[in-house]
Short mmCIF file of C-alpha atoms and ligand atoms in Angstrom, two decimals:
data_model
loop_
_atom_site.label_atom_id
_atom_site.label_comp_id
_atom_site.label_asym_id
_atom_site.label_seq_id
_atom_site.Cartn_x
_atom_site.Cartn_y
_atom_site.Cartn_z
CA UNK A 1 7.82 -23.44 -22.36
CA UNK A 2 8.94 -20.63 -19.96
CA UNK A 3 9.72 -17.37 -21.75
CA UNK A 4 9.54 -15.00 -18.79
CA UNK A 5 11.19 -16.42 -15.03
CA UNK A 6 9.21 -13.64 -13.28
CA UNK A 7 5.70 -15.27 -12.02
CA UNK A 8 3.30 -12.25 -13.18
CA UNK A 9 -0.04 -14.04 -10.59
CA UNK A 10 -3.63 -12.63 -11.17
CA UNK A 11 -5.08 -15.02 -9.53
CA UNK A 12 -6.24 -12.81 -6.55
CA UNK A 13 -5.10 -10.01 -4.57
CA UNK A 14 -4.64 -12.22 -1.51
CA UNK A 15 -1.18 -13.24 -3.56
CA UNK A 16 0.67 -10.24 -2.58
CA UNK A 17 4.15 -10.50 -0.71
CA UNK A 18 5.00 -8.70 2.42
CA UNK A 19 6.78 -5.38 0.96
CA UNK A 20 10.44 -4.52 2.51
CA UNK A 21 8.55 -1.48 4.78
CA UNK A 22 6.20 -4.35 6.02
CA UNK A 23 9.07 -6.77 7.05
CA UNK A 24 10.80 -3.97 8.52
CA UNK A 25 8.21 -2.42 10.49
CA UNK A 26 7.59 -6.00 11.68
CA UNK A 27 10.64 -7.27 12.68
CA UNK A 28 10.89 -3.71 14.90
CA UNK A 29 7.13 -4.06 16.30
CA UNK A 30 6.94 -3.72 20.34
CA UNK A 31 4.91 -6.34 20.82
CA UNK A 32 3.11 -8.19 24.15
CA UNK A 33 0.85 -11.07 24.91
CA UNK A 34 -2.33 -9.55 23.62
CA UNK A 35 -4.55 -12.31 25.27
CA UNK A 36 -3.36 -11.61 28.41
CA UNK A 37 -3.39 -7.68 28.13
CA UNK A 38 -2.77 -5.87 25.00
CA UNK A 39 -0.18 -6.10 22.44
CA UNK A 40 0.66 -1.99 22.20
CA UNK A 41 1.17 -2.29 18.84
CA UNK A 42 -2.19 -4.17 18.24
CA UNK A 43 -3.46 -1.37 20.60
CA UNK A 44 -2.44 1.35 18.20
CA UNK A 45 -3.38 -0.40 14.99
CA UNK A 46 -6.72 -1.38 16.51
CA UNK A 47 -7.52 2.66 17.47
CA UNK A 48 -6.20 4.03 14.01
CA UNK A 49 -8.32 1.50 11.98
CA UNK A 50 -11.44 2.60 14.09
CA UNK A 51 -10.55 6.15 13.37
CA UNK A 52 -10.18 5.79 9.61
CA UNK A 53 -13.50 3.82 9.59
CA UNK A 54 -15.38 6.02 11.67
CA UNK A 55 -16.16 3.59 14.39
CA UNK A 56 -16.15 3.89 18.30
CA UNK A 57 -13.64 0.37 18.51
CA UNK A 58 -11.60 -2.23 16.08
CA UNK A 59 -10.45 -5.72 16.48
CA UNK A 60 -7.92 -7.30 14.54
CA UNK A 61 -8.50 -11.16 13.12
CA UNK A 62 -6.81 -13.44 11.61
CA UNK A 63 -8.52 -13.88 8.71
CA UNK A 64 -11.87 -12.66 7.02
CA UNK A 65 -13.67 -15.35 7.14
CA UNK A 66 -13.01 -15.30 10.95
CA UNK A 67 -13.91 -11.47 10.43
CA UNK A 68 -17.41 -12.50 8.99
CA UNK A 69 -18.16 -15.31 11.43
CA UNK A 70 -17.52 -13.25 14.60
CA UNK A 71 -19.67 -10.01 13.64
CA UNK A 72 -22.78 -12.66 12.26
CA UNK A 73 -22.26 -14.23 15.54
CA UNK A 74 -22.09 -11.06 17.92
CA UNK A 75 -25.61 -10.23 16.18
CA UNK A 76 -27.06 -13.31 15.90
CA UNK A 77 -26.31 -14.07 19.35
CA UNK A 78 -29.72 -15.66 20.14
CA UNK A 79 -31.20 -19.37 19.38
CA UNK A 80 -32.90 -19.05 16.24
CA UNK A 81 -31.19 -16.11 14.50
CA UNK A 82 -31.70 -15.72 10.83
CA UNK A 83 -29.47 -13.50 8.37
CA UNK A 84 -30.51 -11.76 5.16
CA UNK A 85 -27.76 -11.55 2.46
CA UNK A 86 -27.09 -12.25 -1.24
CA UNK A 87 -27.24 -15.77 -2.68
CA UNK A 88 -23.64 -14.76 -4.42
CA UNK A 89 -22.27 -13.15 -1.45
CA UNK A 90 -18.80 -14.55 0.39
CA UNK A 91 -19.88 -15.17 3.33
CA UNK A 92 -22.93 -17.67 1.98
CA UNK A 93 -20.76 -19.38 -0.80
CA UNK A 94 -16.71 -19.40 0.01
CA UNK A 95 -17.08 -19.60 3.83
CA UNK A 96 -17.65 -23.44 4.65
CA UNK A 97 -21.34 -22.16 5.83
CA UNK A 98 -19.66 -21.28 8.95
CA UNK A 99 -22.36 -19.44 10.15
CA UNK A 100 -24.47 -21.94 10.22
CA UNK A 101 -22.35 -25.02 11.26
CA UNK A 102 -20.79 -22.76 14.14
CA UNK A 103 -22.67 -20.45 14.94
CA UNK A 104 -26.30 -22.03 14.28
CA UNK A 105 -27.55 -19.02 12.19
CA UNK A 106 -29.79 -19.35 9.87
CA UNK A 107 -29.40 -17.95 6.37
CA UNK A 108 -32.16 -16.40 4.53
CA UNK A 109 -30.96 -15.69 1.31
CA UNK A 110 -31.74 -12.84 -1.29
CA UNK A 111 -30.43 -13.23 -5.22
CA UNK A 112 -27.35 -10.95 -5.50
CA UNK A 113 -28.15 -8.64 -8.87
CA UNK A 114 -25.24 -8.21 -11.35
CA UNK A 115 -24.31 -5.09 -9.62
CA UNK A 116 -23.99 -6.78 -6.29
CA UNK A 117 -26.87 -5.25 -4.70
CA UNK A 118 -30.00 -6.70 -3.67
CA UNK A 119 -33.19 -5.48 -4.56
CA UNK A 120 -34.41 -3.41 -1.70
CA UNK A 121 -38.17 -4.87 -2.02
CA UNK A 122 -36.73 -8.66 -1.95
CA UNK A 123 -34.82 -7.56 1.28
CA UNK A 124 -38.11 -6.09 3.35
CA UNK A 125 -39.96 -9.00 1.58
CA UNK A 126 -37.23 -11.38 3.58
CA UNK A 127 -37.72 -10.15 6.59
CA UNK A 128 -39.50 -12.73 8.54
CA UNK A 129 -42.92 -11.32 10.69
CA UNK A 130 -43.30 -11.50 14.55
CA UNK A 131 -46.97 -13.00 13.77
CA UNK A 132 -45.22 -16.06 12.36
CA UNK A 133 -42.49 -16.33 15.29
CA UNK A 134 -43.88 -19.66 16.53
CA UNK A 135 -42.70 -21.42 12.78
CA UNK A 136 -40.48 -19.27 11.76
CA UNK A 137 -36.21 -17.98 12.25
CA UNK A 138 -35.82 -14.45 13.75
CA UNK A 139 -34.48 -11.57 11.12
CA UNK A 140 -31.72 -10.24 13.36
CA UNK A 141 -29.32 -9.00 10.82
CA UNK A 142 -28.73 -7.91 6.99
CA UNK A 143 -25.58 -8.48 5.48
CA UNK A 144 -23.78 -6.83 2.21
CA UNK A 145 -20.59 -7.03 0.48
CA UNK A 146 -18.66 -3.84 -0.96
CA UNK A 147 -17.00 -4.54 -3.30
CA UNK A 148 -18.92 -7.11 -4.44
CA UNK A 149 -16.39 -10.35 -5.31
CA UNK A 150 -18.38 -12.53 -6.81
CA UNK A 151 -19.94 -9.83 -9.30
CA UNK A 152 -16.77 -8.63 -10.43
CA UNK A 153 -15.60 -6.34 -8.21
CA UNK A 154 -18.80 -3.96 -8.45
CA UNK A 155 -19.22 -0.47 -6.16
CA UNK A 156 -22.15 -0.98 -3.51
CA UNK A 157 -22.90 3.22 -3.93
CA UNK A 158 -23.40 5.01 -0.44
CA UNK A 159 -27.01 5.92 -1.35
CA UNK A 160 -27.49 1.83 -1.34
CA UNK A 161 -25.69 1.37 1.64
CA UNK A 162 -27.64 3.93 3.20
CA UNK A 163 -30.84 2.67 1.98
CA UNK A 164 -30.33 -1.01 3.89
CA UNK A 165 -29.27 0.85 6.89
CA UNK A 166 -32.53 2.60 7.05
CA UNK A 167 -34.42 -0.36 6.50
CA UNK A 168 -32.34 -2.40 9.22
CA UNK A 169 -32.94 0.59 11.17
CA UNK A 170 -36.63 0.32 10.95
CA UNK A 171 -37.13 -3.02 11.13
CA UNK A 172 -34.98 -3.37 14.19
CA UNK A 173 -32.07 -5.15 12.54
CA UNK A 174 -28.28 -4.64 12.50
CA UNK A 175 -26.48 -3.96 9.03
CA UNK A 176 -22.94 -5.89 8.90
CA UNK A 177 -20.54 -5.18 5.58
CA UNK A 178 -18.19 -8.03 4.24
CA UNK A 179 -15.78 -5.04 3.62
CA UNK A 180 -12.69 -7.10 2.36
CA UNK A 181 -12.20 -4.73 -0.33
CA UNK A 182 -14.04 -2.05 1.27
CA UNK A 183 -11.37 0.42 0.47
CA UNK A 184 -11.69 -0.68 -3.57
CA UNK A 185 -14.88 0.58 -3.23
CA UNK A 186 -14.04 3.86 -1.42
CA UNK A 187 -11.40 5.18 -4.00
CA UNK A 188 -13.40 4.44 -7.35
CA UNK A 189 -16.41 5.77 -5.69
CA UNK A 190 -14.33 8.85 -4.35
CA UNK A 191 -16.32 8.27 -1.36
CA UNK A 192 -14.08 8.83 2.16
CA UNK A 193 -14.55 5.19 3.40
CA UNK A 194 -15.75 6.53 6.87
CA UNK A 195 -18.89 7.81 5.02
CA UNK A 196 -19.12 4.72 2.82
CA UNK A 197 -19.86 2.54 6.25
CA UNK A 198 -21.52 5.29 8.10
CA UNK A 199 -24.88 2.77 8.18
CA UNK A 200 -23.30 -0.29 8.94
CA UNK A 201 -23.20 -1.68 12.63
CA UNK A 202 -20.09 -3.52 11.95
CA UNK A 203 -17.59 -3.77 8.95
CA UNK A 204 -15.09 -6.21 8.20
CA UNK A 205 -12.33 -4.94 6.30
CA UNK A 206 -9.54 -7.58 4.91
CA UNK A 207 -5.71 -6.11 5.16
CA UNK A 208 -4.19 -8.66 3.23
CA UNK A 209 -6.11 -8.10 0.09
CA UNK A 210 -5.67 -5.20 -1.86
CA UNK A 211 -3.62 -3.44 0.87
CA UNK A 212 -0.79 -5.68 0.29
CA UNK A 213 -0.72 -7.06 4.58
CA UNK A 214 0.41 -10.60 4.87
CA UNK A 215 -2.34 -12.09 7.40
CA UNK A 216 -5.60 -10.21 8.73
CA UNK A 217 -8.42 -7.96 9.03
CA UNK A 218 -10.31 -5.76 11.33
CA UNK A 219 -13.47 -5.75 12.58
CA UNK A 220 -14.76 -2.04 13.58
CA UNK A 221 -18.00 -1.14 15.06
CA UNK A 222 -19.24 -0.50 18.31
CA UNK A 223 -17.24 -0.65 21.45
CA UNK A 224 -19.96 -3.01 23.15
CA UNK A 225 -19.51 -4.61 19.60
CA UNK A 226 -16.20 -5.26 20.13
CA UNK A 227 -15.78 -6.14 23.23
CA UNK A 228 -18.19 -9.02 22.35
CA UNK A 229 -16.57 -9.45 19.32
CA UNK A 230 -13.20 -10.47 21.27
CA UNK A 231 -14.56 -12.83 23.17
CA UNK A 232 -16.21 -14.51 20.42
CA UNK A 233 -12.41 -14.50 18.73
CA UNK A 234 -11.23 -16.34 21.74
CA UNK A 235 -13.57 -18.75 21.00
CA UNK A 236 -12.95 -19.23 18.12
CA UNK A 237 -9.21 -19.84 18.89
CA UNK A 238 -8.16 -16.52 17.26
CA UNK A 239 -6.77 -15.29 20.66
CA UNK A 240 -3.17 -13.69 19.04
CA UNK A 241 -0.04 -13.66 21.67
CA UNK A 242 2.65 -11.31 20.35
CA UNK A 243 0.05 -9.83 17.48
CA UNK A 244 1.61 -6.78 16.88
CA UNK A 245 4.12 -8.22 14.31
CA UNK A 246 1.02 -8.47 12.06
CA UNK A 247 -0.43 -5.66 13.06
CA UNK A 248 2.74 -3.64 12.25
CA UNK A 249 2.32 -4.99 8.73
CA UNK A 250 -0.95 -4.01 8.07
CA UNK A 251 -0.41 -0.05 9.37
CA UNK A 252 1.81 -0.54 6.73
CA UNK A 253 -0.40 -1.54 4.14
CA UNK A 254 -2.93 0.93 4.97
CA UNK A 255 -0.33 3.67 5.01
CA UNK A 256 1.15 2.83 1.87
CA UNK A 257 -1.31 1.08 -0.17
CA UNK A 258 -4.12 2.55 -0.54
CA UNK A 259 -2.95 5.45 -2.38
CA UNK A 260 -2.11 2.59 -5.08
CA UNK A 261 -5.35 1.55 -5.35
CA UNK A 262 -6.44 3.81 -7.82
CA UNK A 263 -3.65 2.32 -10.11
CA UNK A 264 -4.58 -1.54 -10.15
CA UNK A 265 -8.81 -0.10 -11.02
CA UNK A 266 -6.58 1.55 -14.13
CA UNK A 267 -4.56 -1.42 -14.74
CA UNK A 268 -7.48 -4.01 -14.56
CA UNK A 269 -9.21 -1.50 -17.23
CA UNK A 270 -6.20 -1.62 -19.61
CA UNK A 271 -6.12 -5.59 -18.92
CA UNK A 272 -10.06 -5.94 -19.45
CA UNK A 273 -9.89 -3.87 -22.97
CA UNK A 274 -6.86 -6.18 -24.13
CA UNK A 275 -8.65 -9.25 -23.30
CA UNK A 276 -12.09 -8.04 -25.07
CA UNK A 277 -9.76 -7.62 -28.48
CA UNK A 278 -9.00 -11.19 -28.36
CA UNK A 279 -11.58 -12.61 -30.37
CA UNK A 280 -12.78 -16.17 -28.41
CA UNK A 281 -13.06 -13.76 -25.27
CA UNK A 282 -15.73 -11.68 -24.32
CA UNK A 283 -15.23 -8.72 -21.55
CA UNK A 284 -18.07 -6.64 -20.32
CA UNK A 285 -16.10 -2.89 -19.82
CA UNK A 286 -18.87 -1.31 -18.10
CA UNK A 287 -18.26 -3.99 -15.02
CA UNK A 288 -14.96 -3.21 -14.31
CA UNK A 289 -15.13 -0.88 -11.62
CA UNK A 290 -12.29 -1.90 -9.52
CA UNK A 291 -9.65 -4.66 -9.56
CA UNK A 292 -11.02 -7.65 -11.35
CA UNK A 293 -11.23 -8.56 -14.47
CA UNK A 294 -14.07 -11.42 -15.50
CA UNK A 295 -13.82 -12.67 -19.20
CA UNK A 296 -16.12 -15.27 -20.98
CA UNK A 297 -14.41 -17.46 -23.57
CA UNK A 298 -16.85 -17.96 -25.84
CA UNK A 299 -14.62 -21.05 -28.26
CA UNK A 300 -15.31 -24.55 -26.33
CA UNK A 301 -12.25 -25.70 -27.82
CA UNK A 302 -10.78 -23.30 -24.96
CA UNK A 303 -11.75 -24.18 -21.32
CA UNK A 304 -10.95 -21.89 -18.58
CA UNK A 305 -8.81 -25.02 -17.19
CA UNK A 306 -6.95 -25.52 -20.28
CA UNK A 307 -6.18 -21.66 -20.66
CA UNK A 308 -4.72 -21.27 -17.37
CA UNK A 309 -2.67 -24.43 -17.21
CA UNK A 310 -0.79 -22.83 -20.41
CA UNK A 311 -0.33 -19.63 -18.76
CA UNK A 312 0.98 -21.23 -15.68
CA UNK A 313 3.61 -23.14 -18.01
CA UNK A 314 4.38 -19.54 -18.96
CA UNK A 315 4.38 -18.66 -15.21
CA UNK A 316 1.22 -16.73 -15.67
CA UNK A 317 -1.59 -17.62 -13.02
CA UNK A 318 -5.12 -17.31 -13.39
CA UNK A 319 -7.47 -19.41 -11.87
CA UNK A 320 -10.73 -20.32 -13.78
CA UNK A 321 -14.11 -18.68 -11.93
CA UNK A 322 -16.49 -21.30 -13.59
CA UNK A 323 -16.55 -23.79 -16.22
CA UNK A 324 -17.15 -20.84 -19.09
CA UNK A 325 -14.74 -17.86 -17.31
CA UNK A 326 -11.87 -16.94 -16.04
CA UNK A 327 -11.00 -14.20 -13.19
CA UNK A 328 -8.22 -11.97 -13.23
CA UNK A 329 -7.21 -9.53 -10.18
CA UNK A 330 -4.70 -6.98 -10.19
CA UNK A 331 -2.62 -5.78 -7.34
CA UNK A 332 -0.41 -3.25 -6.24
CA UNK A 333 2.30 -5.59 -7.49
CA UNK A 334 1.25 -5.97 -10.74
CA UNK A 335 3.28 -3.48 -13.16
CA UNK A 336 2.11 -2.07 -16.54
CA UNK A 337 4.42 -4.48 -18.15
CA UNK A 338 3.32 -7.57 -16.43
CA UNK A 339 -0.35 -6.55 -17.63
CA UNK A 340 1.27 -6.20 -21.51
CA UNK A 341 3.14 -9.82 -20.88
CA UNK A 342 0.22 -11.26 -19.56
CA UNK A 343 -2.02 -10.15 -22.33
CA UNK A 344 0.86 -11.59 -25.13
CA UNK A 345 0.82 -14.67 -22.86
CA UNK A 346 -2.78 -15.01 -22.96
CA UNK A 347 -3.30 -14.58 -26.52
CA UNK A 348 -0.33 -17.33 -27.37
CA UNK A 349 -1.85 -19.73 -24.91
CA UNK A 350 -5.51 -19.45 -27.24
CA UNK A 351 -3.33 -19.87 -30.42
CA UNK A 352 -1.01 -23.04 -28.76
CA UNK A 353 -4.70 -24.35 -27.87
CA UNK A 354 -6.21 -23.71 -31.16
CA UNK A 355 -3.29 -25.24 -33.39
CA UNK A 356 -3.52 -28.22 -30.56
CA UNK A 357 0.21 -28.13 -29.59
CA UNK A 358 -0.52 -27.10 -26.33
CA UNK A 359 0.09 -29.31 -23.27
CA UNK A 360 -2.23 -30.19 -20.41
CA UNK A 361 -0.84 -32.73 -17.03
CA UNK A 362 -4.61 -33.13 -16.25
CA UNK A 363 -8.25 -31.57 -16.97
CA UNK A 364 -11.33 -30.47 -14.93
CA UNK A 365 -14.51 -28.95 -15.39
CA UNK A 366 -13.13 -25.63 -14.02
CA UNK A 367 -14.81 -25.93 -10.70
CA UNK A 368 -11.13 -27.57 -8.96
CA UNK A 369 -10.08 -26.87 -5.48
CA UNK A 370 -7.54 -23.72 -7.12
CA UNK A 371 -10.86 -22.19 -8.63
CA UNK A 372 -12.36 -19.48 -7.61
CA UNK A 373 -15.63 -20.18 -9.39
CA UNK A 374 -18.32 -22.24 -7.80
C1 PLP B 401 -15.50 -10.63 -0.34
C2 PLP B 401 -14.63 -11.50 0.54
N1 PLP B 401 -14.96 -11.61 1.84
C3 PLP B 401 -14.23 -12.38 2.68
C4 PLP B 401 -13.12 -13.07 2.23
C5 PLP B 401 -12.38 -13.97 3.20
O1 PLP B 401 -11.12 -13.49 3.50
P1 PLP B 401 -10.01 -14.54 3.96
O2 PLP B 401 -9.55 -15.22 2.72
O3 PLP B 401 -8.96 -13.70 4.61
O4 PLP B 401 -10.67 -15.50 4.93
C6 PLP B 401 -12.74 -12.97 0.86
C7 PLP B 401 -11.57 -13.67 0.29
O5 PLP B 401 -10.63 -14.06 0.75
C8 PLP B 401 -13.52 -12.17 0.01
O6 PLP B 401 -13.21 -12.06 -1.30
C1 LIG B 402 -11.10 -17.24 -3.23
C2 LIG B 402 -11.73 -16.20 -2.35
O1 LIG B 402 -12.08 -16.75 -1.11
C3 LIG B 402 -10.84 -15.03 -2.09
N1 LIG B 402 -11.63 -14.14 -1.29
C4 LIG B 402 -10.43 -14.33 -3.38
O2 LIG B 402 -11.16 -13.44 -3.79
O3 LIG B 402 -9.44 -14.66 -3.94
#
């Protein structure tokens, strides 16, 4: 039964459409074969994103993973290599193993804690010692993730970040941040994002998440980084010919969307405490930092499958983030009202379930290909 036509999707920011700006500025973009020089737009994008981030260069990608795999592979760039980063973290559980099957790096990996940190002690304790270097990987790299997907969106603090860094530092390591929502973290810290990565070697930093872009991210760090980094991208088959058209997009995004951020880390918090008053749910408040919303459903008659294939008959989408959950993210095109329909959706779809006059086409456990869970 449809009782709204407009699709009101949570099921990630990565959902978000091109705005009219965005199509404008990229159907006006001077643009060039950026493999065979440099696209002037790309150029421009490239040196503003470096600025904001506080970094000597930038490369844009086509993707994060791509983002990820290049800067593990710049630092790993010896036989060998091992990585430190959290058990829960992106790059180690939604990212095909890439690093490993491409790039040959080995990952050494440290349980993520609820906040999305790691515990400091576990990461020295990871490190692997030079007296063992005839049996063992090389530690060449750390890697964290701010905000921290898989943990609900938590704030890695600057004081943390800062911490790693001096540990890389001292061990003679490189620090590398899975910054897809690494401007999340920035506003609900109140922390200027520049001074967020200060530590970092490189960051990667998504465009088409939260910032509303329709393809990309960045990669900023050093310019010896970089210029390894492009070469690497090559590789990869990310070389871009007339790139600026995305890259128009995304100065966009990062012009106009960021200031809205702020607003979908208040909407998620109005959507989390009408969630936790529906009685099969439970919603931890305190871990809703950001943009997403994680709520247990505590009634087995209601699987996160079976909830969100009623919502999408009500053009609601959710996708389930394990067999007992479900995530919801909020974006910049997310209204108040869509939250409020959502939430009336939501609680119909329990009582359809309940009464058993709801309808399913087919069941999983929750962990299908449109999950985000694991
Ligand atoms: C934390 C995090 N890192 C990296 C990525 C990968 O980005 P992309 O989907 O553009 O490859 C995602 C999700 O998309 C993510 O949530
Ligand atoms: C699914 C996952 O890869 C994506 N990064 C998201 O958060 O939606």
């Amino acid at each position: 039964m449809v009782t709204n036509n407009k699709v009101v999707d949570l099921r990630s920011d990565t959902v978000t459409k091109p705005s009219e700006a965005m199509r404008a500025a990229m159907a006006a973009a001077d643009v060039d074969d950026d493999v065979l020089g440099a696209d002037p737009t790309a150029q421009r994008f490239e040196a503003e994103m470096a600025r904001i981030m506080g970094k000597e260069a930038a490369l844009f990608v086509p993707s994060g993973t791509m983002a990820n795999l290049v800067s593990v592979l710049v630092h790993c760039d010896a036989r060998g290599s091992e990585v430190i980063l959290g058990d829960n973290s992106h790059i180690h559980v939604y990212e095909n193993g890439g690093i490993s099957t491409i790039g040959g790096v080995h990952p050494k990996t440290v349980p993520n804690n609820p906040d999305g940190t790691m515990d400091i002690d576990r990461i020295v304790a990871a490190i692997r010692h030079q007296d063992g270097a005839l049996y063992y990987p090389t530690t060449r790299l750390i890697c964290l993730e701010n905000t921290h997907a898989n943990c609900g969106g938590k704030c890695l603090s600057v004081e943390y970040i800062d911490k790693v860094g001096e540990v890389a530092k001292s061990h003679g390591l490189k620090l590398h941040i899975d910054g897809a929502r690494i401007f999340n973290a920035s506003v609900a810290l109140g922390v200027p994002v520049d001074r967020l990565v200060r530590a970092a070697d490189s960051v990667s930093v998504c465009l088409s998440k939260g910032l509303g872009a329709p393809v990309g991210s960045v990669i900023v760090g050093s310019k010896a980084f970089i210029d390894k980094a492009k070469i690497l991208r090559k590789t990869l088959g990310g070389g871009m010919r007339q790139v600026g058209i995305l890259c128009a997009a995304a100065y966009v995004g990062v012009r106009d969307t960021v200031g809205k951020l702020a607003d979908d880390h208040r909407k998620a918090k109005v959507l989390a405490d009408g969630l936790n008053k529906i009685k099969q749910f439970t919603v931890d408040l305190t871990s809703v930092e950001t943009n997403m919303v994680f709520f247990d459903i505590a009634d087995p008659r209601i699987t996160p499958d079976k909830l969100c294939q009623v919502l999408e008959q009500r053009n609601v989408l959710a996708m389930p983030a394990n067999s007992k959950s479900v995530r919801l993210v909020i974006h910049y095109q997310i209204s108040d009202s869509d939250v409020q329909h959502a939430l009336t959706c939501i609680e119909k779809a329990v009582e359809e379930i309940l009464s058993g006059s709801a309808k399913f086409e087919h069941l999983t456990n929750g962990s299908t290909a449109n999950s985000y869970g694991h």
